Short mmCIF file of C-alpha atoms and ligand atoms in Angstrom, two decimals:
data_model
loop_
_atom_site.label_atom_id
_atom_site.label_comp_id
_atom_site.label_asym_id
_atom_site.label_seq_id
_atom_site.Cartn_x
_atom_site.Cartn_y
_atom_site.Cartn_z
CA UNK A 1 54.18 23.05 -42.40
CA UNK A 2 52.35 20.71 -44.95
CA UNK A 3 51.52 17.46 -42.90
CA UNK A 4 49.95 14.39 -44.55
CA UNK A 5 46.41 13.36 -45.03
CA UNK A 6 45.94 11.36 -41.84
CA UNK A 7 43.18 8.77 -41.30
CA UNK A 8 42.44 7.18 -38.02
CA UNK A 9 41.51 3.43 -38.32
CA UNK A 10 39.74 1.28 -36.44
CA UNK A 11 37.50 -1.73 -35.07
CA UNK A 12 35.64 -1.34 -32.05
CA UNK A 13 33.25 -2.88 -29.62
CA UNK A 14 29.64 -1.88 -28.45
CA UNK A 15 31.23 -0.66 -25.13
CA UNK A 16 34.20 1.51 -26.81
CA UNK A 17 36.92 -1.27 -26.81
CA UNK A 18 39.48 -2.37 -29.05
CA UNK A 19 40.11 -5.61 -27.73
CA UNK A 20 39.57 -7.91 -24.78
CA UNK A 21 42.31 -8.81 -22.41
CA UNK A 22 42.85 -12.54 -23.44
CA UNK A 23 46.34 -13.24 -25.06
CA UNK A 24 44.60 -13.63 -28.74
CA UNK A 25 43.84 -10.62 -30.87
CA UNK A 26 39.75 -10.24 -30.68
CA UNK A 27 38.56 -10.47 -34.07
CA UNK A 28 35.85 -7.53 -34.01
CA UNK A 29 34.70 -7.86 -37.93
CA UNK A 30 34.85 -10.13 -40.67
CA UNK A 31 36.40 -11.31 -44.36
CA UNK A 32 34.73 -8.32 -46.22
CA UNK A 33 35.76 -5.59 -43.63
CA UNK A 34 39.24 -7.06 -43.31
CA UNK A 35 39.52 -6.36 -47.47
CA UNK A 36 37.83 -2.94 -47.27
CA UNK A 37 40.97 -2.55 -44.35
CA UNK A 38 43.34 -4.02 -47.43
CA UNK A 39 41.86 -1.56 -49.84
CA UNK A 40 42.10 1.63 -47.62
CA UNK A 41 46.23 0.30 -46.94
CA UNK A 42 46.75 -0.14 -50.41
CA UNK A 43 45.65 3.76 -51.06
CA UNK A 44 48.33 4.86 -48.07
CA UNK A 45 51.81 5.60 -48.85
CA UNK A 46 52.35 4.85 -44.64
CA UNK A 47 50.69 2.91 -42.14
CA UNK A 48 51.11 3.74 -38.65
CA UNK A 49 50.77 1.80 -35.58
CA UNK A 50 51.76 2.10 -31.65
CA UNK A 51 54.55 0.13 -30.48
CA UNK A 52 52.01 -1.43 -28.09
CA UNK A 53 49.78 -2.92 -30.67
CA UNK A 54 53.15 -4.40 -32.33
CA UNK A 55 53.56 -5.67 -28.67
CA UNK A 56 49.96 -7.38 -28.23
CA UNK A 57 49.46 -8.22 -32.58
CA UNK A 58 52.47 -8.20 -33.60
CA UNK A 59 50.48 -7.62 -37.42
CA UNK A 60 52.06 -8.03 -40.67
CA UNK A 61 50.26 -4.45 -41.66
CA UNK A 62 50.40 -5.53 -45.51
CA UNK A 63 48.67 -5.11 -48.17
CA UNK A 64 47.36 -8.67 -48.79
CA UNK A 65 45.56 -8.51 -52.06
CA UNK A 66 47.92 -8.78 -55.21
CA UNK A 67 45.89 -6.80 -57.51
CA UNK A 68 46.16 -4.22 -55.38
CA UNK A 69 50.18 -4.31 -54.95
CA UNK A 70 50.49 -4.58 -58.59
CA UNK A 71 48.19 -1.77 -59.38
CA UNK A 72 50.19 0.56 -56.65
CA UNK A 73 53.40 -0.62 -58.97
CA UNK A 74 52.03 0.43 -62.15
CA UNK A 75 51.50 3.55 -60.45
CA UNK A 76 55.04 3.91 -59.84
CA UNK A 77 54.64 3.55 -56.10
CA UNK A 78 56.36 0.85 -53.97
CA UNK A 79 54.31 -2.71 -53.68
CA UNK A 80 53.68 -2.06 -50.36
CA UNK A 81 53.14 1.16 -47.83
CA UNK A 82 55.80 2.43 -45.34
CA UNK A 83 55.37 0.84 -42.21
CA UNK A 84 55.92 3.10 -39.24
CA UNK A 85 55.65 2.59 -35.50
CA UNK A 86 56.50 4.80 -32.24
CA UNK A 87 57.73 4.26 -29.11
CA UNK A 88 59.42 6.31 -26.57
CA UNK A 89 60.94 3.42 -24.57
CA UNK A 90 62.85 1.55 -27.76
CA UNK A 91 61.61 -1.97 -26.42
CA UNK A 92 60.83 -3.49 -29.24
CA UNK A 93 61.45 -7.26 -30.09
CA UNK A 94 63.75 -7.38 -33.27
CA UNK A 95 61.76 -11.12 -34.60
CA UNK A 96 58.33 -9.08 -34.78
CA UNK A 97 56.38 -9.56 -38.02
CA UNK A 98 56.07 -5.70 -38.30
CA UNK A 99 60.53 -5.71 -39.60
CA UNK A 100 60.54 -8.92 -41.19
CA UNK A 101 57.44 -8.22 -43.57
CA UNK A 102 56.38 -5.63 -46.41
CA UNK A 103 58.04 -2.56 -47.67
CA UNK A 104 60.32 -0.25 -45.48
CA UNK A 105 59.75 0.49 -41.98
CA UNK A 106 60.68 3.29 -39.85
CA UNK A 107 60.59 4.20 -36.04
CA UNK A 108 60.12 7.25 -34.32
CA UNK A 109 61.25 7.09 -30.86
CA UNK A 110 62.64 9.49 -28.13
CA UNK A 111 66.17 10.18 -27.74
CA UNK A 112 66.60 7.65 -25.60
CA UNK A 113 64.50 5.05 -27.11
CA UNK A 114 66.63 5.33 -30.32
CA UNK A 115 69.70 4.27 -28.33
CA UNK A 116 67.71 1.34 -27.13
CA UNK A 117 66.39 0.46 -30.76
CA UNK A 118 69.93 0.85 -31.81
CA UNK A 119 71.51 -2.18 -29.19
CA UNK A 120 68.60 -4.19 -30.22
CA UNK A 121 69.27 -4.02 -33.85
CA UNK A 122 65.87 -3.01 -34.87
CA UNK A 123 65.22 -3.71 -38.99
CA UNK A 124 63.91 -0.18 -39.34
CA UNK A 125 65.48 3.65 -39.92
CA UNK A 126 65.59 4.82 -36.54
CA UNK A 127 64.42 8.97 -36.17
CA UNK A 128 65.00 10.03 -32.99
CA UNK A 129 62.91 13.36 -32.53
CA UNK A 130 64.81 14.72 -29.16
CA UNK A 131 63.87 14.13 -25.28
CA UNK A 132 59.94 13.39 -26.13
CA UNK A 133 58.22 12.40 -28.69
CA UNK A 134 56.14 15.14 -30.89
CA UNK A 135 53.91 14.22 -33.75
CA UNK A 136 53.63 17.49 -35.47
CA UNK A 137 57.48 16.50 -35.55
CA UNK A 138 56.72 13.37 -36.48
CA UNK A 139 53.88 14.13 -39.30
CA UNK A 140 56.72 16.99 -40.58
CA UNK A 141 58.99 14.20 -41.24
CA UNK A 142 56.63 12.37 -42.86
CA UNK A 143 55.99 14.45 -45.50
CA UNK A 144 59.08 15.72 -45.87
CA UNK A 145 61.78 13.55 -45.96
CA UNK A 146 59.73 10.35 -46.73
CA UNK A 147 57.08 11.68 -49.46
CA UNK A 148 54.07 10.68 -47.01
CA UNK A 149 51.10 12.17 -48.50
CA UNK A 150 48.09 10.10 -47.00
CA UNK A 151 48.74 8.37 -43.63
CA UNK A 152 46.86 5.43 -42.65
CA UNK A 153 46.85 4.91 -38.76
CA UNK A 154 45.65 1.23 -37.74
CA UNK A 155 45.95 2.02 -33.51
CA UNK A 156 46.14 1.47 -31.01
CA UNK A 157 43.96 3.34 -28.65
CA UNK A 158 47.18 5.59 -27.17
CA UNK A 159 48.02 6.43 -30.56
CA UNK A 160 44.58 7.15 -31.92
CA UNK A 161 43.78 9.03 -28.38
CA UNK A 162 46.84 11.86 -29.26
CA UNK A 163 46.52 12.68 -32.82
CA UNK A 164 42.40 12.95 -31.84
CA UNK A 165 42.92 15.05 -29.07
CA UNK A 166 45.56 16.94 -30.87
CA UNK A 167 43.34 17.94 -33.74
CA UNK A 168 45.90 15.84 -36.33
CA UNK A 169 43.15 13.57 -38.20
CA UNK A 170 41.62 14.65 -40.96
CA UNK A 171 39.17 11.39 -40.81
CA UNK A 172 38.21 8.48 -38.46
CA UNK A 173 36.93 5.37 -39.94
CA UNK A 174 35.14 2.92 -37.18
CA UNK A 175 33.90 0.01 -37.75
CA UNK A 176 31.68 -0.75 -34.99
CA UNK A 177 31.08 -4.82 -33.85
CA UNK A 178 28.45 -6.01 -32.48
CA UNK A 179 29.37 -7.22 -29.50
CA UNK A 180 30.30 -6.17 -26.00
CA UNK A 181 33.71 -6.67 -24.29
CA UNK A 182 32.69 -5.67 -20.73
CA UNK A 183 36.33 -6.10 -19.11
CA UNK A 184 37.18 -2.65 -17.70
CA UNK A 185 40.76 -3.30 -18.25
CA UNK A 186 40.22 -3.45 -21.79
CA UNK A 187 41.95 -0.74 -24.30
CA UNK A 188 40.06 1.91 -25.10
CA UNK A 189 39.37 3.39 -28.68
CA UNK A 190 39.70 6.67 -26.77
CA UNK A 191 41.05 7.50 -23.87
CA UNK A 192 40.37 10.63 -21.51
CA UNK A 193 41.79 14.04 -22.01
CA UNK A 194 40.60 17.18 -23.70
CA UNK A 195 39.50 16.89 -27.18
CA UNK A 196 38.22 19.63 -29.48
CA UNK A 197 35.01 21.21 -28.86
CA UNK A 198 31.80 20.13 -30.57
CA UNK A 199 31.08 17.50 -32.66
CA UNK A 200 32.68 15.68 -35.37
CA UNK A 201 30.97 15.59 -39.69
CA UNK A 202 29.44 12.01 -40.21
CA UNK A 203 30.35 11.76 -44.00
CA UNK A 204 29.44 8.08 -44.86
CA UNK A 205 27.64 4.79 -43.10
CA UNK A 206 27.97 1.91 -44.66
CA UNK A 207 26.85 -1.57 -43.73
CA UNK A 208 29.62 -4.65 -44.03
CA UNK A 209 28.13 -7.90 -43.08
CA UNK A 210 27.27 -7.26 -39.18
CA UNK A 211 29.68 -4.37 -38.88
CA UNK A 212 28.95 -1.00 -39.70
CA UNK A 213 31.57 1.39 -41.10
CA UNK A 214 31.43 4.93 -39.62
CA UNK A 215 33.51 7.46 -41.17
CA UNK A 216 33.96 10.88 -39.54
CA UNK A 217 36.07 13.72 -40.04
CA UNK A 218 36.96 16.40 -37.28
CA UNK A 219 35.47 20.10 -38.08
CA UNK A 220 37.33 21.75 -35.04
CA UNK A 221 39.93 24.99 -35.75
CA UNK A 222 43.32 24.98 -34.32
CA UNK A 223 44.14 27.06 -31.52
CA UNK A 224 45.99 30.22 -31.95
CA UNK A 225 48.93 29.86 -33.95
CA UNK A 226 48.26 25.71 -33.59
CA UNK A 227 46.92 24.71 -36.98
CA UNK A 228 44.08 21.60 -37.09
CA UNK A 229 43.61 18.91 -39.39
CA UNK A 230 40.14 20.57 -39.74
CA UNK A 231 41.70 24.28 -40.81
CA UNK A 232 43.11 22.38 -44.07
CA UNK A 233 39.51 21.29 -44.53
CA UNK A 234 37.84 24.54 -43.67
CA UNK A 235 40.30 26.35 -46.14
CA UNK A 236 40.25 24.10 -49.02
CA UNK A 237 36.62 24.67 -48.90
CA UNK A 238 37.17 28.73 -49.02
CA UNK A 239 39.22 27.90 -52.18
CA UNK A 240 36.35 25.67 -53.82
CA UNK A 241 34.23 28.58 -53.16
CA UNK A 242 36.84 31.42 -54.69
CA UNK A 243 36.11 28.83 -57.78
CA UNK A 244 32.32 30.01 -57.97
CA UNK A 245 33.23 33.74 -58.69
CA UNK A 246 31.83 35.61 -61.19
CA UNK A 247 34.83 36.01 -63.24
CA UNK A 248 36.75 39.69 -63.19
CA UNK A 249 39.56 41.10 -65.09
CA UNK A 250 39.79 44.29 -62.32
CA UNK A 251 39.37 42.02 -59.08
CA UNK A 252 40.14 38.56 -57.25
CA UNK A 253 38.28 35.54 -56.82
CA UNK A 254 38.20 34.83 -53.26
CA UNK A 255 36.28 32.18 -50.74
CA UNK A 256 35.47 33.38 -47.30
CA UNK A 257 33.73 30.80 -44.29
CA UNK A 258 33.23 31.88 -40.92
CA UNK A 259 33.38 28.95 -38.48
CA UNK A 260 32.71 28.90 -34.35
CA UNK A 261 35.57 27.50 -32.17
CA UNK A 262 33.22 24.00 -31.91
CA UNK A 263 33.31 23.51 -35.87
CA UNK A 264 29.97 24.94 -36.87
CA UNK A 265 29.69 26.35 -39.91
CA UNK A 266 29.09 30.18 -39.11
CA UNK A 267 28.49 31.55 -43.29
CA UNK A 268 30.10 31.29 -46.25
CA UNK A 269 30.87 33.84 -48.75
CA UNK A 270 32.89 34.84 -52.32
CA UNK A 271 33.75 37.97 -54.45
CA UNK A 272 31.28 39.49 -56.63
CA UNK A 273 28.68 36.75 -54.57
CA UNK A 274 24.54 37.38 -55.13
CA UNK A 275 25.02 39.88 -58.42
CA UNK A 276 27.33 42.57 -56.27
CA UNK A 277 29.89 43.59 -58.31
CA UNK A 278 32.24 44.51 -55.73
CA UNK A 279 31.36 42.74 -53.01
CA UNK A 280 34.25 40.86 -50.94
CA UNK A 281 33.99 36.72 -50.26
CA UNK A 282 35.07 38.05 -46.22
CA UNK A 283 32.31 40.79 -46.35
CA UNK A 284 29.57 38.48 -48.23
CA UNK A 285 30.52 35.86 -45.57
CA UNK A 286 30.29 38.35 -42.38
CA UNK A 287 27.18 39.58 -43.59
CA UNK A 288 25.05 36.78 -43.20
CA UNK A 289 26.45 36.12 -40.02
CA UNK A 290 24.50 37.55 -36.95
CA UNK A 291 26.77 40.36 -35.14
CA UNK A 292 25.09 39.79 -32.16
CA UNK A 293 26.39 36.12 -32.30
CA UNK A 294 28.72 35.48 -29.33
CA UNK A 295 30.59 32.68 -31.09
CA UNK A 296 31.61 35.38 -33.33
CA UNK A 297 35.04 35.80 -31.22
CA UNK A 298 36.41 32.69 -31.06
CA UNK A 299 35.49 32.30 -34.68
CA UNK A 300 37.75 32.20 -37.37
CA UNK A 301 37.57 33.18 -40.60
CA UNK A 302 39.39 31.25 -43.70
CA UNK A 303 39.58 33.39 -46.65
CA UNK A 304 41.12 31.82 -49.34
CA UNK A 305 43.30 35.26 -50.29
CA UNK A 306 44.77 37.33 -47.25
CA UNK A 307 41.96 39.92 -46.61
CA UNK A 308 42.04 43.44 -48.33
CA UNK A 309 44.15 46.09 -46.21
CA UNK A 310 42.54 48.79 -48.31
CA UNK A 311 39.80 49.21 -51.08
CA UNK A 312 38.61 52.09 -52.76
CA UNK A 313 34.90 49.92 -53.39
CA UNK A 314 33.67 50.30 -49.57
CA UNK A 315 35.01 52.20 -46.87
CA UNK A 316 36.03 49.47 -44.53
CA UNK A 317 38.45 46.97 -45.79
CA UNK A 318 37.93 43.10 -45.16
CA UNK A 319 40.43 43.29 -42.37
CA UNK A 320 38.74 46.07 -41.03
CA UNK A 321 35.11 43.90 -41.24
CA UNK A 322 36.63 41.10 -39.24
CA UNK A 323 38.29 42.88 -36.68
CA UNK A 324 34.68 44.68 -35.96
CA UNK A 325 33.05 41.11 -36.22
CA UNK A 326 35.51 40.64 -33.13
CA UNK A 327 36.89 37.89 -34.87
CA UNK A 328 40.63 37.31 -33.85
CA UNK A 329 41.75 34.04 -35.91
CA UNK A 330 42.10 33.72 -40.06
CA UNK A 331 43.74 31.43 -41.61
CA UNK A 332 44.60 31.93 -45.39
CA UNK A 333 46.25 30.53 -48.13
CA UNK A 334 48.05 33.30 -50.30
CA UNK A 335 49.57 37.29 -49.60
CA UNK A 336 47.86 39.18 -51.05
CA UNK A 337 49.75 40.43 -54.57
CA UNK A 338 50.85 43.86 -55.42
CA UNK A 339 48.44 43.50 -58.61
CA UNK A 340 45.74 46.02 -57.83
CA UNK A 341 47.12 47.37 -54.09
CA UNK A 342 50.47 47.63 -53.88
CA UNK A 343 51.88 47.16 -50.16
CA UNK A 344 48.97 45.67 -48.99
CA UNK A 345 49.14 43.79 -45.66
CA UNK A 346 46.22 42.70 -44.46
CA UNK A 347 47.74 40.26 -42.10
CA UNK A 348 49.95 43.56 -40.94
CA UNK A 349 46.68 45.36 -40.01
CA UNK A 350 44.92 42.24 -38.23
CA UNK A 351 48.05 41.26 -36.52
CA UNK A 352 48.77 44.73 -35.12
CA UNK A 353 45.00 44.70 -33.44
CA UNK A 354 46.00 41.31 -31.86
CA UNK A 355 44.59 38.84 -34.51
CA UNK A 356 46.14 35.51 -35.39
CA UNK A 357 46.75 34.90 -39.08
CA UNK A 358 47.89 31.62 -40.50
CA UNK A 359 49.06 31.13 -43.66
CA UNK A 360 48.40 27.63 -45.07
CA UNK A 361 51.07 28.11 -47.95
CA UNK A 362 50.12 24.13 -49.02
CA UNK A 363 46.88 26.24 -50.59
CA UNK A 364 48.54 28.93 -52.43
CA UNK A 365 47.93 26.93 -55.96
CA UNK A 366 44.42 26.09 -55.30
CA UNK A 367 43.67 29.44 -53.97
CA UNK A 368 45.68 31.34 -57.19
CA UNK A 369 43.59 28.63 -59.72
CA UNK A 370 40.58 31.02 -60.33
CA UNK A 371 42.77 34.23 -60.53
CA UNK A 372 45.68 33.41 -62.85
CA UNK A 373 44.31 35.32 -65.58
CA UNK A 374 45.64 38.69 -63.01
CA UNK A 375 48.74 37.04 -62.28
CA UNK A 376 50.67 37.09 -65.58
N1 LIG B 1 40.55 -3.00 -32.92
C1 LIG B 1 41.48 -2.38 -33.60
O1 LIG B 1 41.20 -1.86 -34.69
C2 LIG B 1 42.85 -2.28 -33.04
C3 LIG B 1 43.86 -1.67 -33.78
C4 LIG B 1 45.11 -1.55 -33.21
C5 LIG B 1 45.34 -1.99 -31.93
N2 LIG B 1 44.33 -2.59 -31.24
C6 LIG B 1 44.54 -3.03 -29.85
O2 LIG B 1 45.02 -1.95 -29.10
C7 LIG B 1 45.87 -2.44 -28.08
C8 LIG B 1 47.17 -1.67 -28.07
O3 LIG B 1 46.87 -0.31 -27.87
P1 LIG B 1 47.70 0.59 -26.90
O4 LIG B 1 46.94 1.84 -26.70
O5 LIG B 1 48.11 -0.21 -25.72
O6 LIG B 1 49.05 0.84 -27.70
P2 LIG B 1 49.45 1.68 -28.99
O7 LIG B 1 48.66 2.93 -29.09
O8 LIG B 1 49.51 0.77 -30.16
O9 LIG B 1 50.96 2.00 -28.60
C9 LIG B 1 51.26 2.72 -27.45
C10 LIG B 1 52.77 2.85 -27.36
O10 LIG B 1 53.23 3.69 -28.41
C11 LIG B 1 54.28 4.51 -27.93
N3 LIG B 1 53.79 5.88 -27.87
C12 LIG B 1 52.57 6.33 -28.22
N4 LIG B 1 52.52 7.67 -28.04
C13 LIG B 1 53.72 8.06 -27.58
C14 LIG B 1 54.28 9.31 -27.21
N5 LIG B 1 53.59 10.45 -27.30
N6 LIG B 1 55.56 9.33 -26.78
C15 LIG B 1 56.27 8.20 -26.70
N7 LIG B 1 55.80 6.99 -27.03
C16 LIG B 1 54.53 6.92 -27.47
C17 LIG B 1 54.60 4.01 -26.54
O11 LIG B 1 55.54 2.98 -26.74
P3 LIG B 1 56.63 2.52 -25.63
O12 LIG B 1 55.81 1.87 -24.56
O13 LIG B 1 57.51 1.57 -26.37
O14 LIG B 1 57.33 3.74 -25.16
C18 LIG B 1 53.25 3.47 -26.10
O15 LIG B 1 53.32 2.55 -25.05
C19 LIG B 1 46.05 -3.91 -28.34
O16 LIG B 1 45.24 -4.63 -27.46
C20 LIG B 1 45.57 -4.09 -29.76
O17 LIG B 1 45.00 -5.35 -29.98
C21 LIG B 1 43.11 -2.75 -31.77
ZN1 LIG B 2 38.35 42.42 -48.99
#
């Protein structure tokens, strides 16, 4: 299920904190990182925050700089982003800022919480999503019945704990103060739990008056069935590789990476790769990678097409190759087509030896771009 982009956003201490315990909101940075925060709203189409930071803020959450609104009209998008918060409890006070400010607003709340929201009048559409609350739900809905492409999620540490530890961000950006808060009572950025394995891609520093902006994204792979943030990453790379092919009229173009349960980057691979003529992106990949490697079976493979069932170029089809690799997880974007084996099912033959195989159908176009000369 296509889920939106989904940023994690945030200011925090020396000592991990978002915030002191005093009844005023601790100003962490300054004027230029506050319009940096305006610029990153004005690319959102939502903005998310937890029904406690509405509680201990109550924020505005708009996008303050009129250039910016009018250039997001001209665009044919609304002045300002959606402005969504969660709660399962409902409480909510009706005069916050967050209703009475900016575009439209919506809540997503338990069952209960929406019959709470409901005799308090809230200024918002009210989703209930049943007896708790789930954001895969939630991040569904999003997309789907609101048009949320790119999600924007401003806190607070609750909120930014979950969708961390449930491998839903595709980027943090944290702006780290220089100061320390020192009260252990003090919300935390994150809280404890289990969180992916390994480590998290540093893809930019940049300095903003004292602060310094730290943006991150998560390299993890889902779980079994459980798609991450970081599969949509790891595929849409496989299809930017399927684009380096040497072309073919007789065969696909096809991207292959091989990555270990913790996010590292195992190999990469594509058709035709290194002057082979028939050499698969899946194959290419697996052969760099050391079969001795132990991280080899919790690895999973994204391969930008569904891997080959059969092929008369090599005795062992790409299935075939990964199930020997004693890999058990791929995650694809496109079935393979009837155009050069018909019936193929290379998902069939992986799934019957107890592989998982995801199909990200959100890549289909990306992963067709280099082949559509063989699809007409
Ligand atoms: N420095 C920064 O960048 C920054 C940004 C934002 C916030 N903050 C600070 O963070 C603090 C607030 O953070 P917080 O962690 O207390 O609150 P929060 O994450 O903003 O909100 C937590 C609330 O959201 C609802 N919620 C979250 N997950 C839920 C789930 N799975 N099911 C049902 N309800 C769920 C619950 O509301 P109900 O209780 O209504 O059920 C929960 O109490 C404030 O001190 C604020 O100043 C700092
Ligand atoms: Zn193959």
């Amino acid at each position: 299920m296509p889920h939106p982009y989904v940023l994690l956003s945030a200011a925090v201490s020396l000592d991990g904190r978002l915030d002191d315990t005093g009844p005023e909101r601790l100003l962490l940075s300054g004027p230029a990182d506050f319009d940096r925060v305006d610029e990153v709203r004005a690319s959102a189409d939502a903005i998310l925050v937890g029904a406690g930071t509405i509680r201990a803020d109550n924020p505005r959450l708009l996008v303050n700089s009129a250039d910016r609104r009018a250039a997001r009209v001209a665009a044919g998008r609304p002045a300002y982003p959606l402005k969504v918060t969660v709660s399962g409890s409902g409480e909510l006070d009706p005069a916050a800022r967050f209703w009475h400010t900016g575009g439209e607003k919506v809540l997503y709340t338990t069952d209960r919480g929406a019959e709470r929201a409901q005799a308090l009048g809230l200024a918002a559409d009210v989703v209930p999503l049943g007896p708790a609350l789930d954001w895969r739900r939630l991040l569904e809905h999003l997309h789907d019945e609101r048009g949320v492409a790119r999600l924007m999620v401003e806190g607070g540490g609750l909120v930014h704990t979950q969708l961390l530890q449930q491998g839903l961000a595709d980027e943090l950006q944290l702006v780290l103060a220089p100061l320390l808060v020192g009260d252990p009572d003090a919300p935390r950025l994150f809280g404890p739990g289990a969180y992916q394995r390994g480590r998290l891609r540093l893809v930019e520093t940049r300095r903003i008056e004292d602060v310094v902006l730290l943006r991150y994204e998560p390299t993890a792979p889902g779980t079994g069935a459980v798609p991450s943030a970081a599969d949509r990453h790891w595929l849409a790379l496989a299809c930017e590789l399927a684009e380096r092919c040497p072309p073919s009229r007789t065969a696909f173009s096809v991207g292959a990476v091989v990555v270990a349960a913790d996010g590292t980057e195992l190999a990469r691979g594509y058709s035709r790769e290194g002057g082979d003529p028939v050499v698969h992106a899946e194959e290419a990949a697996l052969a760099k990678a050391d079969p001795a490697d132990p991280r080899l079976v919790t690895a999973t493979v994204y391969s930008s097409l569904e891997p080959c069932a059969r092929r008369a170029s090599r005795p062992a089809p790409c299935a075939r190759l990964i199930l020997d690799a004693g890999v058990r997880r791929v995650v694809t974007a496109w079935r393979e087509p009837d155009t050069f084996v018909p019936g193929a099912d290379g998902s069939g033959v992986l799934a019957a030896a107890g592989a998982e195989v995801l199909v990200l159908a959100e890549y289909e176009e990306r992963a067709k771009a280099p082949n559509r000369h063989l699809l007409s």
